[in-house]
CSV table of C-alpha atoms and ligand atoms in Angstrom, one decimal:
chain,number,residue,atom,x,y,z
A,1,UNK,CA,6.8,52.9,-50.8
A,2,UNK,CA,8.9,52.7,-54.0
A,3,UNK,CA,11.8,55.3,-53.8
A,4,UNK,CA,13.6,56.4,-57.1
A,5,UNK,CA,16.4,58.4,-57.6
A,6,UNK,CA,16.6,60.5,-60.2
A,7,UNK,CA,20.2,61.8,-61.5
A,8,UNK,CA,20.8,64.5,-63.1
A,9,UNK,CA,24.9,64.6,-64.1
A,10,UNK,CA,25.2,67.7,-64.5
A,11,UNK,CA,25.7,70.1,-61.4
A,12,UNK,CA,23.0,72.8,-62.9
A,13,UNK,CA,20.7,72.7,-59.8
A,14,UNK,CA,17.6,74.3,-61.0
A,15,UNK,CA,17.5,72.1,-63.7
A,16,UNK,CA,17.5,69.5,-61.2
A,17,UNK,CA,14.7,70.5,-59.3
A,18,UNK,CA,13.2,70.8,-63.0
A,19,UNK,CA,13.6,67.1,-63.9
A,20,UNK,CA,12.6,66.4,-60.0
A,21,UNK,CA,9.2,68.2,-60.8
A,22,UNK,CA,8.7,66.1,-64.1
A,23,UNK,CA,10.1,62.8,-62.8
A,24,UNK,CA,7.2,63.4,-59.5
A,25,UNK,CA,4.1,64.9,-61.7
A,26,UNK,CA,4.1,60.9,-63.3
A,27,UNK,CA,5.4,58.9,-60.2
A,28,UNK,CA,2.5,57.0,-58.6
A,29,UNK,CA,1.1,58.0,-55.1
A,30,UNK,CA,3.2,55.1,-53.5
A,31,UNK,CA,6.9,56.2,-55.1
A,32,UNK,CA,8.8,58.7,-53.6
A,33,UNK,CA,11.2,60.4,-56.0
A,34,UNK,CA,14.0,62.3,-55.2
A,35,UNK,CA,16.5,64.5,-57.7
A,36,UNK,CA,19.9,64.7,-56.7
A,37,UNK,CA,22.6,66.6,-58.8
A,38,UNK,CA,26.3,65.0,-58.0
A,39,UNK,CA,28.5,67.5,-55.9
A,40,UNK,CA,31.0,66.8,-58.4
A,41,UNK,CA,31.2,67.5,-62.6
A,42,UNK,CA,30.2,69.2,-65.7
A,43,UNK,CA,27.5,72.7,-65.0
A,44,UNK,CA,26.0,70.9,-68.5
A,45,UNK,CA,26.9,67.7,-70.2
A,46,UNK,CA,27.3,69.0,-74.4
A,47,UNK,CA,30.4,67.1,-75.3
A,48,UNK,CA,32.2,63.5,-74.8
A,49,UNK,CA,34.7,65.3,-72.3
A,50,UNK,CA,31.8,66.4,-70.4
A,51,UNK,CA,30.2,63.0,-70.3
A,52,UNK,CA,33.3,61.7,-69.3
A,53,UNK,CA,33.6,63.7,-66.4
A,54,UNK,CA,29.8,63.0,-64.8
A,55,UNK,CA,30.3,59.6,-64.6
A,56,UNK,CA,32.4,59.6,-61.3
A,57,UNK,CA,29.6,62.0,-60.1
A,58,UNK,CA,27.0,59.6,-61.1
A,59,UNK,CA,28.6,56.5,-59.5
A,60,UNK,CA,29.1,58.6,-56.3
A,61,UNK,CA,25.3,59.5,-56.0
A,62,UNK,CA,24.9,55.6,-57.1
A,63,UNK,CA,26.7,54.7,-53.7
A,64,UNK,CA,24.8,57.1,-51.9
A,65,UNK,CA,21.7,56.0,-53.1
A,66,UNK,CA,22.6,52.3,-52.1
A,67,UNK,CA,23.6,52.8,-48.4
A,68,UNK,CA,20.2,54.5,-48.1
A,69,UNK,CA,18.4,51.6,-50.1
A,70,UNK,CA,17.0,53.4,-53.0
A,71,UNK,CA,15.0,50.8,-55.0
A,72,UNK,CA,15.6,52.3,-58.5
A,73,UNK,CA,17.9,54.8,-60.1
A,74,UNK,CA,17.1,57.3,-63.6
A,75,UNK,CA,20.3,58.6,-64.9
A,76,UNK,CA,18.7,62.4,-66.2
A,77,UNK,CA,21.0,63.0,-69.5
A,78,UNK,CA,20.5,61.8,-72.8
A,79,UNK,CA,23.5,60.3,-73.2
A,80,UNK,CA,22.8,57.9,-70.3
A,81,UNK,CA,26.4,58.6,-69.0
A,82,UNK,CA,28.0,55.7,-66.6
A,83,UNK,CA,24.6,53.6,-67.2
A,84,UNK,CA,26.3,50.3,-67.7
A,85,UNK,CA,28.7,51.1,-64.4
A,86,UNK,CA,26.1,52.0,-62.6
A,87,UNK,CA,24.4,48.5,-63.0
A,88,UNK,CA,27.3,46.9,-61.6
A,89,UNK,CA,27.2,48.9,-58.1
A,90,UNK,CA,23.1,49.3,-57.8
A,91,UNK,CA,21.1,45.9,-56.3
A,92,UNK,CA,17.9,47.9,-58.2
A,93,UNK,CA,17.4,48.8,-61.9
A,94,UNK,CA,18.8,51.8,-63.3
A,95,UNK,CA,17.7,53.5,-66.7
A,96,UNK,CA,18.8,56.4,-68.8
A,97,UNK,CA,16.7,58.6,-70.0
A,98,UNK,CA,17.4,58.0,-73.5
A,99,UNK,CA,17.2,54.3,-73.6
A,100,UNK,CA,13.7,54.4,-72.2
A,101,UNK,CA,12.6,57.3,-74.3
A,102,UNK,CA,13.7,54.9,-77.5
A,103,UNK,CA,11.5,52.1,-75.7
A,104,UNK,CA,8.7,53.7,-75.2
A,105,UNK,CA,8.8,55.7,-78.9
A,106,UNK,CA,8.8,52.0,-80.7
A,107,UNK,CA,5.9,51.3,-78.5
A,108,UNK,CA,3.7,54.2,-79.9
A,109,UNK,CA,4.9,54.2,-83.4
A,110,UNK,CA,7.5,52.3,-86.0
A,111,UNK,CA,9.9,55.2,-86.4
A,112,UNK,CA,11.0,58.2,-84.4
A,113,UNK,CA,12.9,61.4,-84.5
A,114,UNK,CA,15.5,62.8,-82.0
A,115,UNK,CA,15.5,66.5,-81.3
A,116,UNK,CA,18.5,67.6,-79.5
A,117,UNK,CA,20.8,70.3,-78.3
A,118,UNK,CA,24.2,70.8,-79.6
A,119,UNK,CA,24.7,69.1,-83.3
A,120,UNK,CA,28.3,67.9,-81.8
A,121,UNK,CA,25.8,65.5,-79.5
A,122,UNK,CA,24.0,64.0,-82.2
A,123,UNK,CA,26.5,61.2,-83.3
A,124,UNK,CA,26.6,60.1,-79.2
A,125,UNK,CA,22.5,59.6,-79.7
A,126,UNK,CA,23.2,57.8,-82.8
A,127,UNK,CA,25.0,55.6,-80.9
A,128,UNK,CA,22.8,54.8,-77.9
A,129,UNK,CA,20.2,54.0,-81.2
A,130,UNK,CA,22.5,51.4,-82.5
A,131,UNK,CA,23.6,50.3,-78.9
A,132,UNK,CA,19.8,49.7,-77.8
A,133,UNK,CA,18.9,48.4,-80.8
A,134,UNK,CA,16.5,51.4,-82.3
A,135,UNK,CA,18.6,52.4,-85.2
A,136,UNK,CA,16.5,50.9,-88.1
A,137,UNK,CA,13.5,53.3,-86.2
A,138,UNK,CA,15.2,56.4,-86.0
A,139,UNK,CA,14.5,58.4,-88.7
A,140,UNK,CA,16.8,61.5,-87.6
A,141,UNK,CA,18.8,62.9,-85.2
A,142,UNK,CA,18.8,66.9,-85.3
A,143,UNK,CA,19.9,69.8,-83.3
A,144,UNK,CA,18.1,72.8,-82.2
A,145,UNK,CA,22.0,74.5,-81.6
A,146,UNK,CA,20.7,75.8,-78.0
A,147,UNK,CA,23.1,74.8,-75.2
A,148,UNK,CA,21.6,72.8,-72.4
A,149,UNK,CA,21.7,75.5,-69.8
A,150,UNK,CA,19.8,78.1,-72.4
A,151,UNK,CA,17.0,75.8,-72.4
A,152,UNK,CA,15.6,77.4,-69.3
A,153,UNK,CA,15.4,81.0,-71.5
A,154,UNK,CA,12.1,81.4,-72.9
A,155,UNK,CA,12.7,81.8,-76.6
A,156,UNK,CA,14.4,78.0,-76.1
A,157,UNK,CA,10.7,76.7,-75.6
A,158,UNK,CA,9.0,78.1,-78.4
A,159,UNK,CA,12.4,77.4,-80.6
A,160,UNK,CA,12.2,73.2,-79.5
A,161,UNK,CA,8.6,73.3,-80.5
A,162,UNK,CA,9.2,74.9,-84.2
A,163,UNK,CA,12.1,72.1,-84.8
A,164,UNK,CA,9.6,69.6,-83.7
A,165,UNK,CA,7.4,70.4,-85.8
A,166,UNK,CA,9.1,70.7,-88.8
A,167,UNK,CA,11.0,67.2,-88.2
A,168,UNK,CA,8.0,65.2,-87.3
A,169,UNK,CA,7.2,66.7,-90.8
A,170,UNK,CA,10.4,66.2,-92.9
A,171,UNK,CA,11.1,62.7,-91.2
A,172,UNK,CA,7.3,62.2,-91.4
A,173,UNK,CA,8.1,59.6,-88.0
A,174,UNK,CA,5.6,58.6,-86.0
A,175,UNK,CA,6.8,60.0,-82.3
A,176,UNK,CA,8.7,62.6,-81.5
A,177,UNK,CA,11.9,62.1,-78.6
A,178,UNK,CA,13.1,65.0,-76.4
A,179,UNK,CA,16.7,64.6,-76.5
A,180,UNK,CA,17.6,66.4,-73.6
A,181,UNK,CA,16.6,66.1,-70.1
A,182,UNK,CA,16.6,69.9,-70.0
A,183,UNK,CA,13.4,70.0,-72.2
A,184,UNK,CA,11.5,67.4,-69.9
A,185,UNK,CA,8.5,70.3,-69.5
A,186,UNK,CA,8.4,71.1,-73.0
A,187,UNK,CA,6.2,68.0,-73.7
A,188,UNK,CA,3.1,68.7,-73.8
A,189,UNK,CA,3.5,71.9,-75.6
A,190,UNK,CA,5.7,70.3,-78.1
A,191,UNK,CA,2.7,67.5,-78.5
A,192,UNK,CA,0.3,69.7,-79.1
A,193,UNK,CA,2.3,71.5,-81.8
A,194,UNK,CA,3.0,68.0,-83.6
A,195,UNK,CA,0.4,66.1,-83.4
A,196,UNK,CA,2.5,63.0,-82.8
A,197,UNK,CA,3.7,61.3,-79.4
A,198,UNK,CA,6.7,63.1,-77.7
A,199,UNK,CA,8.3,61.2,-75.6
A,200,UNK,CA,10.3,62.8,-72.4
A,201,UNK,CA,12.7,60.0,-71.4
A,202,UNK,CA,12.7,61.7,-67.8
A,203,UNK,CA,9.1,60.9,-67.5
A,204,UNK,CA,9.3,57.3,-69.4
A,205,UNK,CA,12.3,56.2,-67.3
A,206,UNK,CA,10.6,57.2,-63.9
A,207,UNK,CA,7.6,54.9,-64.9
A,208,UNK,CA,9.3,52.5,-66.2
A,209,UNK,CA,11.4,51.7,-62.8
A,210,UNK,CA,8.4,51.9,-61.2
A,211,UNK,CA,7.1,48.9,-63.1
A,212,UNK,CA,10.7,47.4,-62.9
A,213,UNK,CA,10.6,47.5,-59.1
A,214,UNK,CA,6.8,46.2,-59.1
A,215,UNK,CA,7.7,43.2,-61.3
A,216,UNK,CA,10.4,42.2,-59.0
A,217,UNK,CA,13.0,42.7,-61.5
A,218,UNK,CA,16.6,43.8,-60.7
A,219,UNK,CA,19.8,44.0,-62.8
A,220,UNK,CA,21.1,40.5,-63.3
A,221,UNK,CA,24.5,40.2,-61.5
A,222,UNK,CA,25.6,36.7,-63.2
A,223,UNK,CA,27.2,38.4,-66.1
A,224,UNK,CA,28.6,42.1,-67.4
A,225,UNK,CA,26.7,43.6,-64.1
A,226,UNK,CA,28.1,41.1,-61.3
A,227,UNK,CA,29.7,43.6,-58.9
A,228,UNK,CA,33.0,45.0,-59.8
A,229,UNK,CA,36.3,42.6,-59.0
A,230,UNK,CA,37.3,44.8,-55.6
A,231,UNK,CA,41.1,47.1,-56.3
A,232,UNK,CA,42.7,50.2,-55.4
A,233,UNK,CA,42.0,53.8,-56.9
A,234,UNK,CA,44.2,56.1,-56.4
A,235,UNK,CA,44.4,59.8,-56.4
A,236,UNK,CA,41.4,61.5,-57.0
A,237,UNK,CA,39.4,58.3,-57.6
A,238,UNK,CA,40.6,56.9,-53.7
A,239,UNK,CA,37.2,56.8,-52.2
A,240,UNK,CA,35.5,55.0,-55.5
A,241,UNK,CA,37.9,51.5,-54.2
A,242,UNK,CA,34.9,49.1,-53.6
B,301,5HY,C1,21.2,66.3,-71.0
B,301,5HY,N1,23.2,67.2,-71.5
B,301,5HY,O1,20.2,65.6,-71.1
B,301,5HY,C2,22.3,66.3,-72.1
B,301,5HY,C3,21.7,66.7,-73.4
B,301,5HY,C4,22.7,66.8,-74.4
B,301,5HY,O2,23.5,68.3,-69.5
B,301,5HY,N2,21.7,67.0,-69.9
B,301,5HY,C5,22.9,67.5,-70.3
B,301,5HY,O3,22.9,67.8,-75.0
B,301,5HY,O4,23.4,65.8,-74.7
């Protein structure tokens, strides 16, 4: 049995049990995923403030998740909040969502488009496309203007799949990436309406540590991920001393 844990930084728990549902309709038979939300942080995650503030969150349920030997972690937000810290604390891989969504769009086409949330979110997915490497595919980051937790209202659906349209158009890329973990079950709808691959990083980054964790790959501890020099923190940030 492979187990994965699957993040979501934000505190909203039905949208956790959401990205649960999508994370378990790809898992194979043999992996058992569970969907934690942190029991500290942002309700949503629509700002670098917000971001900021998940990442404790994230490393807590990172701790958790290694005192009950999880095998692989997916960080549920599209900014991939506290991915690099979380690869110092956990033995197994951990991915954000939006680094494997990139992956796997340059795998199914040359270029992409992001559709996100808020426009204030965009430049932050700019820079995960520069960080990972994916810039010189991305043909365009745009917003929708819905806030995360008004995805679960049903005009948001139909709303996603419009923009997605259009851009695959405009952009004329050749995939489509959800830029939010919130619209993890709008993919098939939103393929259908495009005609091009849309890619749910929830989904990618769920299968993707399954193969990690098959392949006998873990993060590599001799450089930037070896295990944090042990120290005090203080005040709110006591328990988090390693
Ligand atoms: C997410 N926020 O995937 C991001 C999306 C965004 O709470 N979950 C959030 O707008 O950056």
């Amino acid at each position: 049995m492979t187990r994965i844990r699957v993040i979501n930084p934000n505190t909203a728990l039905a949208m956790t049990e959401s990205i649960g549902r999508c994370a378990r309709a790809v898992a194979s038979p043999s992996t058992e995923v569970t969907a934690v939300s942190p029991a500290m942080g942002p309700e949503s995650i629509e700002s670098h403030y917000d971001e900021a503030l998940a990442v404790p969150g994230v490393l807590a349920e990172i701790a958790k998740g290694e005192r009950e030997s999880v095998d692989a972690y997916v960080i549920a937000c599209f900014g991939d909040p506290g991915l690099d810290a979380a690869r110092e604390l956990a033995a197994g891989p951990v991915l954000g969502i939006a680094e494997a969504a990139m992956h796997a769009a340059t795998m199914v086409g040359r270029t992409f488009s992001v559709v996100t949330t808020l426009a204030r979110t965009t430049g932050r997915a700019w820079d995960l496309a520069h960080r990972y490497g994916f810039a010189a595919a991305c043909r365009g980051v745009h917003a929708c203007e819905i806030p995360v937790l008004d995805l679960e209202k049903p005009p948001a659906r139909a709303a996603v799949t419009e923009l997605c349209a259009q851009v695959a158009e405009r952009d004329g890329s050749d995939a489509i990436v959800l830029g939010c973990a919130g619209m993890a079950d709008f993919c098939a709808e939103v393929s259908r309406a495009t005609g091009v691959p849309v890619i749910d990083g929830v989904a990618a980054a769920t299968r993707f540590a399954e193969s990690l964790v098959a392949l006998g790959l873990r993060t590599s501890t001799r450089g930037e991920y070896a295990r944090p020099r042990p120290k005090r923190y203080s005040g709110l940030l006591r328990d988090f001393t390693i």
